[in-house]
Amino acid sequence: MMQATGHEGQPERVRALALAARAAGRQLAGLSGPARAALLRDVAAALAEPGERERLLDANARDVAAAKAAAAAGELDPARLKRLGLDANKLDSVADGLGQLAAMPELLGQARLRRELDDGLVLEQVPCPLGLVGVVFEARPDAAPQIGGLCLKSGNAALLKGGSEARESNRALVDLMQRALQRHGVGPAAITLLEQREDITAMLALDDVLDLVIARGGHEFVRHVQRSTRIAVMGHAEGVCHLFLHASAEPAMAATIAVDAKCGYPAACNAIEALLWEDGAEPALAACVTALKGRGVELRGCDRTRARHPELVAATEADWGHEYGALVLAIRHVDGEADALAHIDRYGSKHTEAIVAADAAAAERFLAAVDAADVFWNASTRFADGYRFGLGAEVGISTGKLHARGPVGAEGLLTYRWLLRGHGQVASDYGPDKRRFTHRKLEP
């Protein structure tokens, strides 16, 4: 397996791996759409093959055992431990996502725009791979085949740097993908695993080789990556997501959504960390409190909330804007829609925000006003996911505003080129009192 090991000559070693990955990426991008689809189906089939699956789960079991010992010693936080486990359901989901990717229309070389500039002079805007993508991701080992699959679909090579707590799992998953690449005539270096902490620093220095860095982790880590490189960085930071109960919220619906958004997977970045309610939403609030307490959620309330539900723990300023990643939820009363929007703007992470409301006009105002990558009405924040969006998978959820936003699928790993085909035309023949452009729209 192509990977970086050891510490001696680390920058030179990582550069060599990056250059090999970039060369293999050109082979991958050169495959036809059907050939890359076949490669994706091959990886999906391998994930479902009993022998391969046993090997993957054994590797993951070793990681989990070591992580449990680290957590018991206070060296690993519980949220990262929860994200670490692999099971049959997760592998089935990843395999299904890869199948979705294989079945999607081809992205490369398919003109998005065709325009006649003049007779016999035709311009096209054509998607193409970014080239080489470096991805630093969290404990979740299922991220490796998801990211790898998106790179296979989009024709990009990838340097993957997972967390050390998932080292055995990531090795096994990357090895599986590399063997599939070899079977399809592509250099295995197209998906390369970096393992040492020092590899991150070495990778971030490769602004002449890498085209994009995707950083998945906490706010401070993402900011550190952005400050440490001249390479463009797409940040997947923390998910401080809110659920706002409008006065018109239907109580049973609100409770169902709140439980799913908090309890479905508390460690996920799309789980809610705060519940906001306004005057008139007291029945919906009561339904949520009852349902959440029944699921073992520790609820922390502001003074107005505790006036109605005195059994709740008192919330402090530190609870607003905090990502628990656990069965803990902060609840705050707000003075109407404007106050809810102000709270979200101050404490949210621009990831995913949701409103429960029967009032369509209020909901549409919320959807239009909230500055976040994903904004939902009467739906759980847990839908903020590349697989659930039908993207097949995601390399992360971008909370920035440039290039891609929200769950980033294969299209988020593409750029484009302008292709112009002519018959000897020269620009100096066009302009005032000269030949005029036709600028006629053509079908792609």
PDB file of N, CA and C in Angstrom, residues 248-317:
ATOM      1  N   SER A 248     -46.077  28.544  15.729  1.00  0.00           N
ATOM      2  CA  SER A 248     -47.037  27.685  15.030  1.00  0.00           C
ATOM      3  C   SER A 248     -46.601  26.220  14.970  1.00  0.00           C
ATOM      4  N   ALA A 249     -45.471  25.874  15.623  1.00  0.00           N
ATOM      5  CA  ALA A 249     -44.952  24.502  15.547  1.00  0.00           C
ATOM      6  C   ALA A 249     -45.949  23.502  16.108  1.00  0.00           C
ATOM      7  N   GLU A 250     -46.146  22.422  15.388  1.00  0.00           N
ATOM      8  CA  GLU A 250     -47.036  21.348  15.843  1.00  0.00           C
ATOM      9  C   GLU A 250     -46.252  20.491  16.836  1.00  0.00           C
ATOM     10  N   PRO A 251     -46.750  20.288  18.052  1.00  0.00           N
ATOM     11  CA  PRO A 251     -45.957  19.648  19.112  1.00  0.00           C
ATOM     12  C   PRO A 251     -45.424  18.263  18.763  1.00  0.00           C
ATOM     13  N   ALA A 252     -46.261  17.383  18.240  1.00  0.00           N
ATOM     14  CA  ALA A 252     -45.795  16.017  17.956  1.00  0.00           C
ATOM     15  C   ALA A 252     -44.692  16.029  16.901  1.00  0.00           C
ATOM     16  N   MET A 253     -44.871  16.852  15.860  1.00  0.00           N
ATOM     17  CA  MET A 253     -43.840  16.954  14.825  1.00  0.00           C
ATOM     18  C   MET A 253     -42.543  17.494  15.411  1.00  0.00           C
ATOM     19  N   ALA A 254     -42.651  18.534  16.233  1.00  0.00           N
ATOM     20  CA  ALA A 254     -41.458  19.137  16.829  1.00  0.00           C
ATOM     21  C   ALA A 254     -40.693  18.112  17.657  1.00  0.00           C
ATOM     22  N   ALA A 255     -41.419  17.324  18.454  1.00  0.00           N
ATOM     23  CA  ALA A 255     -40.759  16.333  19.304  1.00  0.00           C
ATOM     24  C   ALA A 255     -40.076  15.262  18.468  1.00  0.00           C
ATOM     25  N   THR A 256     -40.738  14.803  17.417  1.00  0.00           N
ATOM     26  CA  THR A 256     -40.148  13.769  16.553  1.00  0.00           C
ATOM     27  C   THR A 256     -38.880  14.271  15.894  1.00  0.00           C
ATOM     28  N   ILE A 257     -38.921  15.498  15.380  1.00  0.00           N
ATOM     29  CA  ILE A 257     -37.741  16.065  14.719  1.00  0.00           C
ATOM     30  C   ILE A 257     -36.618  16.295  15.722  1.00  0.00           C
ATOM     31  N   ALA A 258     -36.943  16.825  16.897  1.00  0.00           N
ATOM     32  CA  ALA A 258     -35.919  17.098  17.906  1.00  0.00           C
ATOM     33  C   ALA A 258     -35.203  15.824  18.334  1.00  0.00           C
ATOM     34  N   VAL A 259     -35.967  14.752  18.551  1.00  0.00           N
ATOM     35  CA  VAL A 259     -35.359  13.485  18.971  1.00  0.00           C
ATOM     36  C   VAL A 259     -34.448  12.943  17.878  1.00  0.00           C
ATOM     37  N   ASP A 260     -34.894  12.973  16.633  1.00  0.00           N
ATOM     38  CA  ASP A 260     -34.045  12.475  15.545  1.00  0.00           C
ATOM     39  C   ASP A 260     -32.788  13.319  15.409  1.00  0.00           C
ATOM     40  N   ALA A 261     -32.955  14.652  15.494  1.00  0.00           N
ATOM     41  CA  ALA A 261     -31.831  15.551  15.276  1.00  0.00           C
ATOM     42  C   ALA A 261     -30.806  15.506  16.400  1.00  0.00           C
ATOM     43  N   LYS A 262     -31.233  15.138  17.616  1.00  0.00           N
ATOM     44  CA  LYS A 262     -30.296  15.065  18.740  1.00  0.00           C
ATOM     45  C   LYS A 262     -29.831  13.652  19.012  1.00  0.00           C
ATOM     46  N   CYS A 263     -30.737  12.681  18.928  1.00  0.00           N
ATOM     47  CA  CYS A 263     -30.450  11.334  19.430  1.00  0.00           C
ATOM     48  C   CYS A 263     -30.050  10.345  18.347  1.00  0.00           C
ATOM     49  N   GLY A 264     -30.343  10.655  17.073  1.00  0.00           N
ATOM     50  CA  GLY A 264     -30.034   9.695  16.018  1.00  0.00           C
ATOM     51  C   GLY A 264     -28.568   9.331  15.988  1.00  0.00           C
ATOM     52  N   TYR A 265     -27.704  10.331  16.144  1.00  0.00           N
ATOM     53  CA  TYR A 265     -26.248  10.118  16.176  1.00  0.00           C
ATOM     54  C   TYR A 265     -25.661  11.369  16.829  1.00  0.00           C
ATOM     55  N   PRO A 266     -25.639  11.425  18.154  1.00  0.00           N
ATOM     56  CA  PRO A 266     -25.241  12.652  18.856  1.00  0.00           C
ATOM     57  C   PRO A 266     -23.857  13.171  18.484  1.00  0.00           C
ATOM     58  N   ALA A 267     -22.954  12.277  18.071  1.00  0.00           N
ATOM     59  CA  ALA A 267     -21.593  12.709  17.755  1.00  0.00           C
ATOM     60  C   ALA A 267     -21.465  13.288  16.352  1.00  0.00           C
ATOM     61  N   ALA A 268     -22.534  13.211  15.563  1.00  0.00           N
ATOM     62  CA  ALA A 268     -22.461  13.701  14.190  1.00  0.00           C
ATOM     63  C   ALA A 268     -22.457  15.223  14.148  1.00  0.00           C
ATOM     64  N   CYS A 269     -21.825  15.770  13.120  1.00  0.00           N
ATOM     65  CA  CYS A 269     -21.756  17.231  13.004  1.00  0.00           C
ATOM     66  C   CYS A 269     -23.107  17.826  12.631  1.00  0.00           C
ATOM     67  N   ASN A 270     -24.063  17.006  12.168  1.00  0.00           N
ATOM     68  CA  ASN A 270     -25.380  17.541  11.817  1.00  0.00           C
ATOM     69  C   ASN A 270     -26.422  17.309  12.905  1.00  0.00           C
ATOM     70  N   ALA A 271     -25.984  16.908  14.093  1.00  0.00           N
ATOM     71  CA  ALA A 271     -26.889  16.800  15.240  1.00  0.00           C
ATOM     72  C   ALA A 271     -27.103  18.198  15.831  1.00  0.00           C
ATOM     73  N   ILE A 272     -28.298  18.455  16.361  1.00  0.00           N
ATOM     74  CA  ILE A 272     -28.543  19.768  16.958  1.00  0.00           C
ATOM     75  C   ILE A 272     -27.854  19.869  18.317  1.00  0.00           C
ATOM     76  N   GLU A 273     -27.408  21.088  18.621  1.00  0.00           N
ATOM     77  CA  GLU A 273     -26.780  21.355  19.907  1.00  0.00           C
ATOM     78  C   GLU A 273     -27.602  22.346  20.737  1.00  0.00           C
ATOM     79  N   ALA A 274     -28.594  22.996  20.111  1.00  0.00           N
ATOM     80  CA  ALA A 274     -29.436  23.947  20.832  1.00  0.00           C
ATOM     81  C   ALA A 274     -30.845  23.951  20.243  1.00  0.00           C
ATOM     82  N   LEU A 275     -31.812  24.144  21.139  1.00  0.00           N
ATOM     83  CA  LEU A 275     -33.219  24.258  20.768  1.00  0.00           C
ATOM     84  C   LEU A 275     -33.677  25.665  21.151  1.00  0.00           C
ATOM     85  N   LEU A 276     -34.221  26.409  20.208  1.00  0.00           N
ATOM     86  CA  LEU A 276     -34.715  27.757  20.442  1.00  0.00           C
ATOM     87  C   LEU A 276     -36.241  27.751  20.361  1.00  0.00           C
ATOM     88  N   TRP A 277     -36.882  28.526  21.229  1.00  0.00           N
ATOM     89  CA  TRP A 277     -38.352  28.597  21.175  1.00  0.00           C
ATOM     90  C   TRP A 277     -38.810  30.015  21.462  1.00  0.00           C
ATOM     91  N   GLU A 278     -39.944  30.374  20.890  1.00  0.00           N
ATOM     92  CA  GLU A 278     -40.498  31.703  21.092  1.00  0.00           C
ATOM     93  C   GLU A 278     -41.849  31.591  21.796  1.00  0.00           C
ATOM     94  N   ASP A 279     -42.366  32.713  22.235  1.00  0.00           N
ATOM     95  CA  ASP A 279     -43.695  32.740  22.854  1.00  0.00           C
ATOM     96  C   ASP A 279     -44.721  32.141  21.900  1.00  0.00           C
ATOM     97  N   GLY A 280     -45.568  31.293  22.427  1.00  0.00           N
ATOM     98  CA  GLY A 280     -46.556  30.606  21.615  1.00  0.00           C
ATOM     99  C   GLY A 280     -46.146  29.184  21.291  1.00  0.00           C
ATOM    100  N   ALA A 281     -44.837  28.875  21.449  1.00  0.00           N
ATOM    101  CA  ALA A 281     -44.334  27.538  21.154  1.00  0.00           C
ATOM    102  C   ALA A 281     -44.247  26.667  22.402  1.00  0.00           C
ATOM    103  N   GLU A 282     -44.887  27.094  23.496  1.00  0.00           N
ATOM    104  CA  GLU A 282     -44.794  26.344  24.747  1.00  0.00           C
ATOM    105  C   GLU A 282     -45.261  24.890  24.609  1.00  0.00           C
ATOM    106  N   PRO A 283     -46.372  24.600  23.902  1.00  0.00           N
ATOM    107  CA  PRO A 283     -46.770  23.194  23.747  1.00  0.00           C
ATOM    108  C   PRO A 283     -45.722  22.368  23.002  1.00  0.00           C
ATOM    109  N   ALA A 284     -45.137  22.948  21.961  1.00  0.00           N
ATOM    110  CA  ALA A 284     -44.090  22.236  21.220  1.00  0.00           C
ATOM    111  C   ALA A 284     -42.860  22.033  22.095  1.00  0.00           C
ATOM    112  N   LEU A 285     -42.516  23.056  22.896  1.00  0.00           N
ATOM    113  CA  LEU A 285     -41.384  22.927  23.808  1.00  0.00           C
ATOM    114  C   LEU A 285     -41.620  21.795  24.799  1.00  0.00           C
ATOM    115  N   ALA A 286     -42.823  21.764  25.396  1.00  0.00           N
ATOM    116  CA  ALA A 286     -43.127  20.722  26.383  1.00  0.00           C
ATOM    117  C   ALA A 286     -43.028  19.337  25.761  1.00  0.00           C
ATOM    118  N   ALA A 287     -43.515  19.188  24.542  1.00  0.00           N
ATOM    119  CA  ALA A 287     -43.432  17.888  23.859  1.00  0.00           C
ATOM    120  C   ALA A 287     -41.979  17.494  23.619  1.00  0.00           C
ATOM    121  N   CYS A 288     -41.153  18.458  23.231  1.00  0.00           N
ATOM    122  CA  CYS A 288     -39.732  18.177  22.987  1.00  0.00           C
ATOM    123  C   CYS A 288     -39.028  17.787  24.282  1.00  0.00           C
ATOM    124  N   VAL A 289     -39.265  18.538  25.348  1.00  0.00           N
ATOM    125  CA  VAL A 289     -38.628  18.245  26.635  1.00  0.00           C
ATOM    126  C   VAL A 289     -38.986  16.833  27.089  1.00  0.00           C
ATOM    127  N   THR A 290     -40.252  16.479  27.035  1.00  0.00           N
ATOM    128  CA  THR A 290     -40.683  15.146  27.459  1.00  0.00           C
ATOM    129  C   THR A 290     -40.016  14.060  26.617  1.00  0.00           C
ATOM    130  N   ALA A 291     -40.025  14.244  25.294  1.00  0.00           N
ATOM    131  CA  ALA A 291     -39.458  13.230  24.407  1.00  0.00           C
ATOM    132  C   ALA A 291     -37.947  13.109  24.579  1.00  0.00           C
ATOM    133  N   LEU A 292     -37.265  14.229  24.696  1.00  0.00           N
ATOM    134  CA  LEU A 292     -35.811  14.201  24.835  1.00  0.00           C
ATOM    135  C   LEU A 292     -35.385  13.615  26.175  1.00  0.00           C
ATOM    136  N   LYS A 293     -36.091  13.985  27.243  1.00  0.00           N
ATOM    137  CA  LYS A 293     -35.780  13.392  28.554  1.00  0.00           C
ATOM    138  C   LYS A 293     -35.992  11.891  28.516  1.00  0.00           C
ATOM    139  N   GLY A 294     -37.014  11.461  27.796  1.00  0.00           N
ATOM    140  CA  GLY A 294     -37.275  10.038  27.687  1.00  0.00           C
ATOM    141  C   GLY A 294     -36.177   9.277  26.968  1.00  0.00           C
ATOM    142  N   ARG A 295     -35.383   9.994  26.188  1.00  0.00           N
ATOM    143  CA  ARG A 295     -34.244   9.371  25.490  1.00  0.00           C
ATOM    144  C   ARG A 295     -32.934   9.587  26.229  1.00  0.00           C
ATOM    145  N   GLY A 296     -33.005  10.098  27.444  1.00  0.00           N
ATOM    146  CA  GLY A 296     -31.807  10.250  28.264  1.00  0.00           C
ATOM    147  C   GLY A 296     -30.965  11.462  27.954  1.00  0.00           C
ATOM    148  N   VAL A 297     -31.533  12.469  27.313  1.00  0.00           N
ATOM    149  CA  VAL A 297     -30.775  13.678  26.982  1.00  0.00           C
ATOM    150  C   VAL A 297     -30.713  14.606  28.195  1.00  0.00           C
ATOM    151  N   GLU A 298     -29.518  15.086  28.514  1.00  0.00           N
ATOM    152  CA  GLU A 298     -29.364  16.099  29.551  1.00  0.00           C
ATOM    153  C   GLU A 298     -29.742  17.446  28.959  1.00  0.00           C
ATOM    154  N   LEU A 299     -30.749  18.087  29.514  1.00  0.00           N
ATOM    155  CA  LEU A 299     -31.245  19.352  28.991  1.00  0.00           C
ATOM    156  C   LEU A 299     -30.788  20.506  29.882  1.00  0.00           C
ATOM    157  N   ARG A 300     -30.254  21.535  29.250  1.00  0.00           N
ATOM    158  CA  ARG A 300     -29.789  22.718  29.969  1.00  0.00           C
ATOM    159  C   ARG A 300     -30.590  23.916  29.465  1.00  0.00           C
ATOM    160  N   GLY A 301     -31.298  24.600  30.371  1.00  0.00           N
ATOM    161  CA  GLY A 301     -32.199  25.649  29.948  1.00  0.00           C
ATOM    162  C   GLY A 301     -31.836  27.030  30.454  1.00  0.00           C
ATOM    163  N   CYS A 302     -32.254  28.043  29.694  1.00  0.00           N
ATOM    164  CA  CYS A 302     -32.121  29.432  30.138  1.00  0.00           C
ATOM    165  C   CYS A 302     -33.161  29.694  31.237  1.00  0.00           C
ATOM    166  N   ASP A 303     -33.140  30.867  31.826  1.00  0.00           N
ATOM    167  CA  ASP A 303     -34.069  31.175  32.922  1.00  0.00           C
ATOM    168  C   ASP A 303     -35.519  31.057  32.480  1.00  0.00           C
ATOM    169  N   ARG A 304     -35.860  31.568  31.292  1.00  0.00           N
ATOM    170  CA  ARG A 304     -37.238  31.504  30.812  1.00  0.00           C
ATOM    171  C   ARG A 304     -37.670  30.053  30.590  1.00  0.00           C
ATOM    172  N   THR A 305     -36.739  29.232  30.116  1.00  0.00           N
ATOM    173  CA  THR A 305     -37.059  27.815  29.896  1.00  0.00           C
ATOM    174  C   THR A 305     -37.258  27.106  31.223  1.00  0.00           C
ATOM    175  N   ARG A 306     -36.387  27.388  32.194  1.00  0.00           N
ATOM    176  CA  ARG A 306     -36.475  26.717  33.488  1.00  0.00           C
ATOM    177  C   ARG A 306     -37.680  27.205  34.306  1.00  0.00           C
ATOM    178  N   ALA A 307     -38.190  28.372  33.951  1.00  0.00           N
ATOM    179  CA  ALA A 307     -39.408  28.828  34.622  1.00  0.00           C
ATOM    180  C   ALA A 307     -40.578  27.899  34.292  1.00  0.00           C
ATOM    181  N   ARG A 308     -40.538  27.310  33.108  1.00  0.00           N
ATOM    182  CA  ARG A 308     -41.574  26.359  32.706  1.00  0.00           C
ATOM    183  C   ARG A 308     -41.171  24.922  33.027  1.00  0.00           C
ATOM    184  N   HIS A 309     -39.862  24.669  33.025  1.00  0.00           N
ATOM    185  CA  HIS A 309     -39.360  23.310  33.261  1.00  0.00           C
ATOM    186  C   HIS A 309     -38.226  23.399  34.294  1.00  0.00           C
ATOM    187  N   PRO A 310     -38.577  23.594  35.555  1.00  0.00           N
ATOM    188  CA  PRO A 310     -37.574  23.858  36.592  1.00  0.00           C
ATOM    189  C   PRO A 310     -36.620  22.698  36.855  1.00  0.00           C
ATOM    190  N   GLU A 311     -36.963  21.506  36.383  1.00  0.00           N
ATOM    191  CA  GLU A 311     -36.093  20.357  36.620  1.00  0.00           C
ATOM    192  C   GLU A 311     -34.836  20.382  35.744  1.00  0.00           C
ATOM    193  N   LEU A 312     -34.778  21.275  34.750  1.00  0.00           N
ATOM    194  CA  LEU A 312     -33.632  21.308  33.848  1.00  0.00           C
ATOM    195  C   LEU A 312     -32.409  21.940  34.513  1.00  0.00           C
ATOM    196  N   VAL A 313     -31.242  21.531  34.046  1.00  0.00           N
ATOM    197  CA  VAL A 313     -29.987  22.123  34.498  1.00  0.00           C
ATOM    198  C   VAL A 313     -29.920  23.558  33.970  1.00  0.00           C
ATOM    199  N   ALA A 314     -29.379  24.475  34.768  1.00  0.00           N
ATOM    200  CA  ALA A 314     -29.252  25.861  34.327  1.00  0.00           C
ATOM    201  C   ALA A 314     -28.159  25.989  33.268  1.00  0.00           C
ATOM    202  N   ALA A 315     -28.516  26.588  32.135  1.00  0.00           N
ATOM    203  CA  ALA A 315     -27.541  26.819  31.075  1.00  0.00           C
ATOM    204  C   ALA A 315     -26.688  28.033  31.413  1.00  0.00           C
ATOM    205  N   THR A 316     -25.470  28.045  30.918  1.00  0.00           N
ATOM    206  CA  THR A 316     -24.569  29.187  31.078  1.00  0.00           C
ATOM    207  C   THR A 316     -24.195  29.703  29.699  1.00  0.00           C
ATOM    208  N   GLU A 317     -23.513  30.813  29.668  1.00  0.00           N
ATOM    209  CA  GLU A 317     -23.085  31.383  28.384  1.00  0.00           C
ATOM    210  C   GLU A 317     -22.254  30.387  27.583  1.00  0.00           C
TER     211      GLU A 317
END
